[in-house]
PDB file of C-alpha atoms in Angstrom:
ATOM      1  CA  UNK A   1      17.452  14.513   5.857  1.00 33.00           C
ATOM      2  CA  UNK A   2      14.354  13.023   3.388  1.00 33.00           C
ATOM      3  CA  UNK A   3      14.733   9.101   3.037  1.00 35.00           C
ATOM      4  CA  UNK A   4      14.377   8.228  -0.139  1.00 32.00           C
ATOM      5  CA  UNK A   5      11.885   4.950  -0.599  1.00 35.00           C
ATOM      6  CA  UNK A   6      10.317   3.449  -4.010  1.00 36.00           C
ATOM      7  CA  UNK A   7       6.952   4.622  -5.270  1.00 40.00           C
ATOM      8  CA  UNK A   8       5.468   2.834  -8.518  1.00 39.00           C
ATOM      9  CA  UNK A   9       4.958   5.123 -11.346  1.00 41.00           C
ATOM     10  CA  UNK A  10       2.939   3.452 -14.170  1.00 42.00           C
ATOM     11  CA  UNK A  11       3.068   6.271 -16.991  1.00 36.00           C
ATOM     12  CA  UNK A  12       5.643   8.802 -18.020  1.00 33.00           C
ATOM     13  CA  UNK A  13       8.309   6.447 -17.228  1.00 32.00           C
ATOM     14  CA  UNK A  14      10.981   8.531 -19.002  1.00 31.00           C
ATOM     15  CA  UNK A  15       9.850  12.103 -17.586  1.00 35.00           C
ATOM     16  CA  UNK A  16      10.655  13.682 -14.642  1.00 38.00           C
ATOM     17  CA  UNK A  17      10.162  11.661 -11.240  1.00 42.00           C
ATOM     18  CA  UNK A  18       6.867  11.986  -9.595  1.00 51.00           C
ATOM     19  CA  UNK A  19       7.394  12.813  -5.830  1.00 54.00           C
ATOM     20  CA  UNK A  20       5.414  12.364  -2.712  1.00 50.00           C
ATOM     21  CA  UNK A  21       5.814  13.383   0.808  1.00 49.00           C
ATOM     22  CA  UNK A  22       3.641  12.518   3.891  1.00 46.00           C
ATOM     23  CA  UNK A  23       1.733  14.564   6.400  1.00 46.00           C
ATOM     24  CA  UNK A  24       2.622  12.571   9.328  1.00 44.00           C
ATOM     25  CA  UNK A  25       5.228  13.216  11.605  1.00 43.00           C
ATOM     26  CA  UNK A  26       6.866   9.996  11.324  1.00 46.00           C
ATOM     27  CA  UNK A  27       6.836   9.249   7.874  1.00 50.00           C
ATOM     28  CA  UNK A  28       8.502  12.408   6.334  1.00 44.00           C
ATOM     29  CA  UNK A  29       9.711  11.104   3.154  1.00 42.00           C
ATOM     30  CA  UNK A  30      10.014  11.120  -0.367  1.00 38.00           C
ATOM     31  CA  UNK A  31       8.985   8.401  -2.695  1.00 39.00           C
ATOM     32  CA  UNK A  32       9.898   7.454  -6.447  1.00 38.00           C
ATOM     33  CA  UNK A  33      10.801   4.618  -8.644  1.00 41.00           C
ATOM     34  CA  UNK A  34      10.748   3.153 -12.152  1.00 40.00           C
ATOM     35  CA  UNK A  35      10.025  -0.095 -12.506  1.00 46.00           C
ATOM     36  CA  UNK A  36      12.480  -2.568 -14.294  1.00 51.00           C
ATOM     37  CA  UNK A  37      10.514  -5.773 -14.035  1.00 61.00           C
ATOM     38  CA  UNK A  38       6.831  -6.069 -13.816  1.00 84.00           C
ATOM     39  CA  UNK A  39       5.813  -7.057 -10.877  1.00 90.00           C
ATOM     40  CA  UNK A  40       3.665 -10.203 -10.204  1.00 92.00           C
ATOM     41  CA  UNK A  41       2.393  -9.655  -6.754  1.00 95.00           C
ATOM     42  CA  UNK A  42       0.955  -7.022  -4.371  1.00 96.00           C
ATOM     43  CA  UNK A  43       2.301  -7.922  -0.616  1.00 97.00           C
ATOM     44  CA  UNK A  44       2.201  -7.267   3.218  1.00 97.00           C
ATOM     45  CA  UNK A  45       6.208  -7.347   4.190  1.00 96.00           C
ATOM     46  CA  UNK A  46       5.982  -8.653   7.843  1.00 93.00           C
ATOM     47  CA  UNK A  47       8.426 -10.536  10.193  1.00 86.00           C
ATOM     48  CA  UNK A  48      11.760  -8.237  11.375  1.00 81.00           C
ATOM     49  CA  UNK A  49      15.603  -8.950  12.197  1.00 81.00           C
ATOM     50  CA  UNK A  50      14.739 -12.696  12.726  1.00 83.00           C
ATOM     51  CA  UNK A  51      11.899 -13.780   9.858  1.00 84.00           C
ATOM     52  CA  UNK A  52       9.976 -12.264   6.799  1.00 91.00           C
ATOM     53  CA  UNK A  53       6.985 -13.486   5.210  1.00 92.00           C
ATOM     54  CA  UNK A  54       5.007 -11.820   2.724  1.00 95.00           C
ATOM     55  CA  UNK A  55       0.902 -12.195   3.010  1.00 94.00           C
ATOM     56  CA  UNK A  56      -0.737 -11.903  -0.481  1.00 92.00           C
ATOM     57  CA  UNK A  57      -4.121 -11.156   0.405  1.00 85.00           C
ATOM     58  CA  UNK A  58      -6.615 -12.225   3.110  1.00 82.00           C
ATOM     59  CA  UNK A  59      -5.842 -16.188   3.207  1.00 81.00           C
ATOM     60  CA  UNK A  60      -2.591 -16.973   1.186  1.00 86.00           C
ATOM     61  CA  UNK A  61       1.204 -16.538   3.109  1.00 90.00           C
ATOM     62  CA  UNK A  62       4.461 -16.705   1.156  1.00 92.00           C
ATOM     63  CA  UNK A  63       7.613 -17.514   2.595  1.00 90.00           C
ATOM     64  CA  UNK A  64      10.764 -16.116   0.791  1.00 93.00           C
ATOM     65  CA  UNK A  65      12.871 -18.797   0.922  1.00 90.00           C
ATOM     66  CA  UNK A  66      15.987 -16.637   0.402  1.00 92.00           C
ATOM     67  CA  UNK A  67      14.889 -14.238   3.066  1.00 91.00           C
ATOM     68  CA  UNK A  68      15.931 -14.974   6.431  1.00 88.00           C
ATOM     69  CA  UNK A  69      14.852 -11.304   8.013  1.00 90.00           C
ATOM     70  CA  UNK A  70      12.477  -8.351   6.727  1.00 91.00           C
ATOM     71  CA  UNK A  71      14.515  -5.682   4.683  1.00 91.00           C
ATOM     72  CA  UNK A  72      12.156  -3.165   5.758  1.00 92.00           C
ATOM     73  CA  UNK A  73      13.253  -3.910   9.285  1.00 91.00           C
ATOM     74  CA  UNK A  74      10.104  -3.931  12.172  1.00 91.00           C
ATOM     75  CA  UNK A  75       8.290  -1.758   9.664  1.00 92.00           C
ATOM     76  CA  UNK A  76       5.633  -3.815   8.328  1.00 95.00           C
ATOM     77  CA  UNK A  77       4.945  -2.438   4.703  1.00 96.00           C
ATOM     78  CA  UNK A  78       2.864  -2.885   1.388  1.00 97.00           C
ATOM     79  CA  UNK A  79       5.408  -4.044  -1.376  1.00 96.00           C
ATOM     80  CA  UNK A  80       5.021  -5.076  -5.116  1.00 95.00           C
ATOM     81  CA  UNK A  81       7.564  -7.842  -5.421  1.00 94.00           C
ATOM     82  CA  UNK A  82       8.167 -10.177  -8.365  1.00 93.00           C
ATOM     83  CA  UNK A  83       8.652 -14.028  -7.056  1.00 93.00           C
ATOM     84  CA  UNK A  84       8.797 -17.266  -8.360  1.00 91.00           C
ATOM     85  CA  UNK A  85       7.565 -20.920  -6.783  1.00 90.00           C
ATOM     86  CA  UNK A  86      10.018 -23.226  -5.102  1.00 88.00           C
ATOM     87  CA  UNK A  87       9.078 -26.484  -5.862  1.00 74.00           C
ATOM     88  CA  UNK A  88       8.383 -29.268  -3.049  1.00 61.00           C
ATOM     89  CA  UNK A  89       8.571 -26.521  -0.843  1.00 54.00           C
ATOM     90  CA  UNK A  90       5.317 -26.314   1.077  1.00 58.00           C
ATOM     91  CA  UNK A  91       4.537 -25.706   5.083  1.00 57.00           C
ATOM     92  CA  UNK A  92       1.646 -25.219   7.138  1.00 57.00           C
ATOM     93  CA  UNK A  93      -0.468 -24.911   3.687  1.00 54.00           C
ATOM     94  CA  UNK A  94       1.282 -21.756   2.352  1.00 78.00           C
ATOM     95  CA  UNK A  95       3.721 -21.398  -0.708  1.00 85.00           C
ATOM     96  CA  UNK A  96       7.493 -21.367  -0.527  1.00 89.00           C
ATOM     97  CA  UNK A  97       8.949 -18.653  -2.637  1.00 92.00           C
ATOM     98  CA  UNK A  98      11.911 -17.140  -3.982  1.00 93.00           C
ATOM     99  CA  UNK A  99      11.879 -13.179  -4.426  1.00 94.00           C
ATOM    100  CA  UNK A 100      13.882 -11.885  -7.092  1.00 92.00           C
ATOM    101  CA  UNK A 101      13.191  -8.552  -6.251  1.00 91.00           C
ATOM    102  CA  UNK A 102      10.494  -6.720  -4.059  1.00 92.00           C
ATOM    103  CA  UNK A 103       9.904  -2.852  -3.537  1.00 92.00           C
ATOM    104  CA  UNK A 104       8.241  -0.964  -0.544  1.00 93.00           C
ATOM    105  CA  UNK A 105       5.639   1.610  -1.325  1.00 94.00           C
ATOM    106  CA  UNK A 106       4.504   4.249   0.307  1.00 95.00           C
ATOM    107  CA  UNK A 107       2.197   3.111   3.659  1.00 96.00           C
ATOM    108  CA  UNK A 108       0.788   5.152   5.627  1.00 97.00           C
ATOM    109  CA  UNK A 109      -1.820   5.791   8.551  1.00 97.00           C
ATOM    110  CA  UNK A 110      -4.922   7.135   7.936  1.00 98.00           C
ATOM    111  CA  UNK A 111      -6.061  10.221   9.732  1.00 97.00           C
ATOM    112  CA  UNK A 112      -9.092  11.381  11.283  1.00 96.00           C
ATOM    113  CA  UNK A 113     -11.732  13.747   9.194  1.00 97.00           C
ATOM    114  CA  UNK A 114     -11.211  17.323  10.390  1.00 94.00           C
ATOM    115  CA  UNK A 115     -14.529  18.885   8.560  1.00 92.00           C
ATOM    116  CA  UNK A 116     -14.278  22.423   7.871  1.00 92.00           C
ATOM    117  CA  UNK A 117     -10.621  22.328   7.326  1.00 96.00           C
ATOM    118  CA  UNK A 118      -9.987  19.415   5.060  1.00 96.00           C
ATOM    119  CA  UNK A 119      -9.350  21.286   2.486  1.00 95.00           C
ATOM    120  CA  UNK A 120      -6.181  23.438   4.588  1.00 95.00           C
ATOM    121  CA  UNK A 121      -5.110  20.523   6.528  1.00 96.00           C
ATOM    122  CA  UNK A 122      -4.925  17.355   3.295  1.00 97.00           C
ATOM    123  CA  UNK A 123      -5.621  19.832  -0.228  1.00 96.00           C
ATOM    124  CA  UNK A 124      -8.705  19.285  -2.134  1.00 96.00           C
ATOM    125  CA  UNK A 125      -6.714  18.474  -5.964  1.00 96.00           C
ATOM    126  CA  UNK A 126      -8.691  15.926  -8.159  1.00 97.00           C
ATOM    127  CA  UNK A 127      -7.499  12.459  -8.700  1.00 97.00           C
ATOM    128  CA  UNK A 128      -8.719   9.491 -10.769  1.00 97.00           C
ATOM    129  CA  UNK A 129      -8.875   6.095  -9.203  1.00 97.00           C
ATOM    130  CA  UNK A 130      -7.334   3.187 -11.220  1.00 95.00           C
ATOM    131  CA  UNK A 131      -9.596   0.404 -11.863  1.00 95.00           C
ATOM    132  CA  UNK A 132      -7.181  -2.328 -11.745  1.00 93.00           C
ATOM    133  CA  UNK A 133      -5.257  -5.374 -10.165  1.00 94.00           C
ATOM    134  CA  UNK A 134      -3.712  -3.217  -7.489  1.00 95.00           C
ATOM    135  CA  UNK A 135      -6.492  -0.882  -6.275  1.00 97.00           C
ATOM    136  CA  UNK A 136      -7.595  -3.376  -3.835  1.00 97.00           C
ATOM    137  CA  UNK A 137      -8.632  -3.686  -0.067  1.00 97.00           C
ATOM    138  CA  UNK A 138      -6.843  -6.866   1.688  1.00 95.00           C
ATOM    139  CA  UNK A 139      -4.659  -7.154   4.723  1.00 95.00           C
ATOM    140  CA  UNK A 140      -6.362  -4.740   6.164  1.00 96.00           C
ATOM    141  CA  UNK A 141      -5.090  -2.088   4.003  1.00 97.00           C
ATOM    142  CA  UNK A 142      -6.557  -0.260   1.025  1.00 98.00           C
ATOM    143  CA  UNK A 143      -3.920  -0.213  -1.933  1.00 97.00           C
ATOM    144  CA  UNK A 144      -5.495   2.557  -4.519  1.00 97.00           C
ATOM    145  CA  UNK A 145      -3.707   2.930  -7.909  1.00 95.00           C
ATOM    146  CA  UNK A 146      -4.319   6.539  -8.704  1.00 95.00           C
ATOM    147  CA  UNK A 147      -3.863   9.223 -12.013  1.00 94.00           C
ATOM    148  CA  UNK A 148      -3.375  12.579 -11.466  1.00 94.00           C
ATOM    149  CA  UNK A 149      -1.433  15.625 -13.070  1.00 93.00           C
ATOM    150  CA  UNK A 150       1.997  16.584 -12.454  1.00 91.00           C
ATOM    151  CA  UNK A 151       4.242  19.731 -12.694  1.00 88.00           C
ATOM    152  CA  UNK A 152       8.057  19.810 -13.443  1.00 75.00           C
ATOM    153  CA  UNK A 153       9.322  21.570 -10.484  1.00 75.00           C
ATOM    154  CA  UNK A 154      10.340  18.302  -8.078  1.00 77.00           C
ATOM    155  CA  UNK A 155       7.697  19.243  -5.664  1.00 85.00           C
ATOM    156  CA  UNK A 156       6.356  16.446  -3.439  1.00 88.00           C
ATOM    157  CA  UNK A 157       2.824  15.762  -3.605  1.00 92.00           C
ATOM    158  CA  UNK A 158       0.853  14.832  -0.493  1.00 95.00           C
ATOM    159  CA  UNK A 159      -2.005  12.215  -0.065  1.00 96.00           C
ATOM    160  CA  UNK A 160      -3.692  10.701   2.698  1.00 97.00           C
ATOM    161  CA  UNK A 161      -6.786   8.868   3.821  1.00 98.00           C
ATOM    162  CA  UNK A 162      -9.754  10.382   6.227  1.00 98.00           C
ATOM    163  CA  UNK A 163     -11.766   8.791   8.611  1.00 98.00           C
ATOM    164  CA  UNK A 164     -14.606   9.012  10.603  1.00 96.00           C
ATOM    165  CA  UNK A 165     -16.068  11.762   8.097  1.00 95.00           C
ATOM    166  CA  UNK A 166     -19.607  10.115   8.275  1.00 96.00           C
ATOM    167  CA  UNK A 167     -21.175   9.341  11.511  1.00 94.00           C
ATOM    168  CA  UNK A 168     -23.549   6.804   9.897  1.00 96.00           C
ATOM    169  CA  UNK A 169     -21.226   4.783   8.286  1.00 97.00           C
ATOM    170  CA  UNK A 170     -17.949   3.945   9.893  1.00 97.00           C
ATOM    171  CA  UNK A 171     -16.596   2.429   6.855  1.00 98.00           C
ATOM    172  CA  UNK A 172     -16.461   5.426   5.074  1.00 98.00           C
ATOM    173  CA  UNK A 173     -13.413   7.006   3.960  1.00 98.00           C
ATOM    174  CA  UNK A 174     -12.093   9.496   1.982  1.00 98.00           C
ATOM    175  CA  UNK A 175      -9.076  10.260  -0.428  1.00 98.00           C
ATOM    176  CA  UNK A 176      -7.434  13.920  -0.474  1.00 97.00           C
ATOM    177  CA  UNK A 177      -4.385  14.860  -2.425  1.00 97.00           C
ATOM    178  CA  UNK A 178      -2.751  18.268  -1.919  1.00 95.00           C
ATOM    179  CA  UNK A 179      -0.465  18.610  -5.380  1.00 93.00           C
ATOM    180  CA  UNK A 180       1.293  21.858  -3.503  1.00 92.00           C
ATOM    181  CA  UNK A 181       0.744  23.749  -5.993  1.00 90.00           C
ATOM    182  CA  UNK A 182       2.056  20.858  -8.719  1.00 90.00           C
ATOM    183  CA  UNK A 183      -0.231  20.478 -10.592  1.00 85.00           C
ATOM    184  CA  UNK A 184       0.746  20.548 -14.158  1.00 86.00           C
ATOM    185  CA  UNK A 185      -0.195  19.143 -17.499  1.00 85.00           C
ATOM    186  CA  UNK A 186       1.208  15.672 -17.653  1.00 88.00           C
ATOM    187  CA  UNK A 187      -0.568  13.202 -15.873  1.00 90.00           C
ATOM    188  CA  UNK A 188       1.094   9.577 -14.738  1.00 90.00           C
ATOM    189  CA  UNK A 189      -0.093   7.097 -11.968  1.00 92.00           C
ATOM    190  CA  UNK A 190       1.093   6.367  -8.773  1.00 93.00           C
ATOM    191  CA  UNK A 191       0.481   3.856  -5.965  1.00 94.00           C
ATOM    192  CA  UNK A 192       0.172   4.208  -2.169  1.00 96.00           C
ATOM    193  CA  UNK A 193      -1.475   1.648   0.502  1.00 97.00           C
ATOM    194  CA  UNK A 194      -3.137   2.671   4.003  1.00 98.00           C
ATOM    195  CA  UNK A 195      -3.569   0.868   6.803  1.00 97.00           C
ATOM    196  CA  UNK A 196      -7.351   0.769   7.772  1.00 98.00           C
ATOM    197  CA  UNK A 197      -6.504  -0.823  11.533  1.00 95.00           C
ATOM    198  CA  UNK A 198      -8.226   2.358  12.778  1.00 96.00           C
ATOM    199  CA  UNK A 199     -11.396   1.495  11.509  1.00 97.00           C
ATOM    200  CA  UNK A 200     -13.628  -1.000  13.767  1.00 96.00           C
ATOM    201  CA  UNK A 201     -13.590  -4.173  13.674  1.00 96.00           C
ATOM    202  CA  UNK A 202     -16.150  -6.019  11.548  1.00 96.00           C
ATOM    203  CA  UNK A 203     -16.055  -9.101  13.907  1.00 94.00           C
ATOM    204  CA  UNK A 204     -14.979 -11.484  10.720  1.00 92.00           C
ATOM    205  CA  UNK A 205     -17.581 -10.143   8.868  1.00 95.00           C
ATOM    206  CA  UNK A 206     -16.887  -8.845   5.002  1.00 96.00           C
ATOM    207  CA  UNK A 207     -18.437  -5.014   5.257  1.00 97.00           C
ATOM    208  CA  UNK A 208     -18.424  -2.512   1.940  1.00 98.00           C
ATOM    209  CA  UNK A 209     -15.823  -0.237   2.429  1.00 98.00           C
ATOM    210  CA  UNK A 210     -16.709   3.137   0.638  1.00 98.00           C
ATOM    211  CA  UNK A 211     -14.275   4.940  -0.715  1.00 98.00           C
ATOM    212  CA  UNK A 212     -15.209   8.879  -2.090  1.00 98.00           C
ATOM    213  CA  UNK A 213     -12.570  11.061  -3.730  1.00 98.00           C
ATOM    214  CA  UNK A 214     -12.876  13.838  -5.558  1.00 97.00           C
ATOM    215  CA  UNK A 215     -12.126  13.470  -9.456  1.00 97.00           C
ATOM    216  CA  UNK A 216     -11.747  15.519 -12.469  1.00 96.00           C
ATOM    217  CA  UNK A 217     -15.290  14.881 -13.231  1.00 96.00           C
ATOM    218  CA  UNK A 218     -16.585  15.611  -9.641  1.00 96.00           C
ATOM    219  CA  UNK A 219     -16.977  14.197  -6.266  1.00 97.00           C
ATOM    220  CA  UNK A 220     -16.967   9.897  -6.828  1.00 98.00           C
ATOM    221  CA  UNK A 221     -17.581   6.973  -5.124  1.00 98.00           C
ATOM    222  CA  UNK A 222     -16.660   3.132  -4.867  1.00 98.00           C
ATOM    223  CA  UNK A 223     -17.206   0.265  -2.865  1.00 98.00           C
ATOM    224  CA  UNK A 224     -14.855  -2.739  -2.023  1.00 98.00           C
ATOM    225  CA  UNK A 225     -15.305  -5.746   0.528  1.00 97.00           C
ATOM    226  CA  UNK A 226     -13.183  -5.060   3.499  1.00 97.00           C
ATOM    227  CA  UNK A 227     -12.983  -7.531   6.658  1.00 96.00           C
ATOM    228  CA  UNK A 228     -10.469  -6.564   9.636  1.00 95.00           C
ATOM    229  CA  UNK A 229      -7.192  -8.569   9.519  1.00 91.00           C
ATOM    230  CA  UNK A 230      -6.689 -11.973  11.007  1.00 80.00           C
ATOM    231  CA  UNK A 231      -3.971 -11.933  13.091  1.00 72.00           C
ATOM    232  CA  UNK A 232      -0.401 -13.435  12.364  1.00 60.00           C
ATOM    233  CA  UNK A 233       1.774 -14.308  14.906  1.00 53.00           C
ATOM    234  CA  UNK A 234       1.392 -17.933  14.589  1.00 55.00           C
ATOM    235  CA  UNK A 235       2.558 -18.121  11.545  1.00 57.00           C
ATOM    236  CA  UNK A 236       5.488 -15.298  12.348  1.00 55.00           C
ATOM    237  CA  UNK A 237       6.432 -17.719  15.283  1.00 56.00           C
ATOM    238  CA  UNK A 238       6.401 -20.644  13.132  1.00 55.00           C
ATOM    239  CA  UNK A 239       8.516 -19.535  10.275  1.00 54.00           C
ATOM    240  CA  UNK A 240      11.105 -18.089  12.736  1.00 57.00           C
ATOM    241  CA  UNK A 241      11.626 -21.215  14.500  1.00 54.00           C
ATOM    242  CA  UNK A 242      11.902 -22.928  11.035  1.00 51.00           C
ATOM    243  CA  UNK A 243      13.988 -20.565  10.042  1.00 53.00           C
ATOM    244  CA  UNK A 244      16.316 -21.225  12.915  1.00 54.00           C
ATOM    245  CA  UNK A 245      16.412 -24.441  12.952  1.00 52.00           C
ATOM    246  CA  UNK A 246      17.270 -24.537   9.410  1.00 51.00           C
ATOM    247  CA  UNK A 247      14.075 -25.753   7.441  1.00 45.00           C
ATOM    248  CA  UNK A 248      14.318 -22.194   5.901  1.00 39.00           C
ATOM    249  CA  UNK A 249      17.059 -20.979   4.148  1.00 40.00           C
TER     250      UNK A 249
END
């Protein structure tokens, strides 16, 4: 059986849901929410069954005050979550929270270019990247905000994120949705985040990440500054033991 999981839908909030469903073996589910609350942050979900903090974007770590474990489990996941400031409550320079509600979206792994049979393997159907708050490369991840058109049959879409498609520049990727035959004649916009963590590593350096799709005007292209993750488990250490002993409720 499909797990269900929340996908943001921007458009078209009172027609039919828009559906997804992944190519990889172990992510084999369907995705779909309406929003009741606009969100006010784009997150990494990280921590487990003993800690959760939230990182919201290269530098900046929140700690959900009202959190004491990840409700995404050891899945570490990109989540839109609304949140407001605890006052006075401030460690190790990051920002004490409480979430009033937070989301998963879909996440997924990118997966290597396979040339010739792209098109077969990930579906060739135009898209139009969303210029906006959430199309965004941080965390190691690239976030895209996307529009496309949608049919009225409940079919799940498919989208993922190649790599390795241009042997002169490593930090090139590509976009490829496959609407399964879907494709209809209302369009909406959806969001789903990848993990770049195959790419290499840029050595702390901030690279342009290229990003090429294929639109409803033709084949396009943009560029965002990417730098590999810093690692975390310092601060996942530290807010467990404060959680532990009690300086985090």
């Amino acid at each position: 059986m499909k797990k269900v999981h929340v996908l943001w839908v921007l458009a078209c909030l009172l027609a039919a849901p828009v559906l997804f469903q992944s190519c990889s073996d172990d992510d084999d589910e369907v995705y779909v929410w309406y929003p009741y609350l606009s969100p006010n942050a784009l997150v990494t979900v990280k921590g487990g069954t003993d800690s959760c903090f939230l990182q919201l974007d290269d530098e900046t770590t929140l700690w959900p005050v009202n959190l004491s474990s990840s409700p995404f489990g050891e899945k570490e996941v990109r989540a839109l979550v609304h949140f407001t400031d605890v006052d006075g409550e401030k460690h190790f320079c990051t920002r004490a929270v409480y979430v009033n509600w937070m989301d998963s979206i879909l996440t997924k792994k990118t997966v290597p270019d396979s040339a010739l049979v792209n098109d077969s393997l990930y579906g060739n159907d135009p898209v139009d990247i969303v210029d906006d708050w959430v199309t965004v490369a941080e965390d190691g991840y690239l976030t895209l905000r996307f529009s496309t058109l949608w049919g009225n049959r409940g079919i799940a879409h498919k989208v993922n994120l190649l790599t390795g498609g241009n042997p002169e520049n490593p930090y090139e990727v590509e976009f490829r949705h496959d609407a399964c035959g879907d494709a209809g004649s209302w369009r909406s916009d959806a969001l789903v985040a990848f993990d770049l963590g195959k790419l290499p590593d840029t050595g702390g350096r901030t690279v342009k990440l290229t990003l090429v799709w294929q639109s409803f005007r033709g084949r396009r292209t943009a560029e965002f500054d990417y730098c590999t993750r810093k690692k975390t488990g310092n601060v996942a250490r530290q807010i467990e033991q404060m959680q532990r002993g009690g300086m985090l409720r």
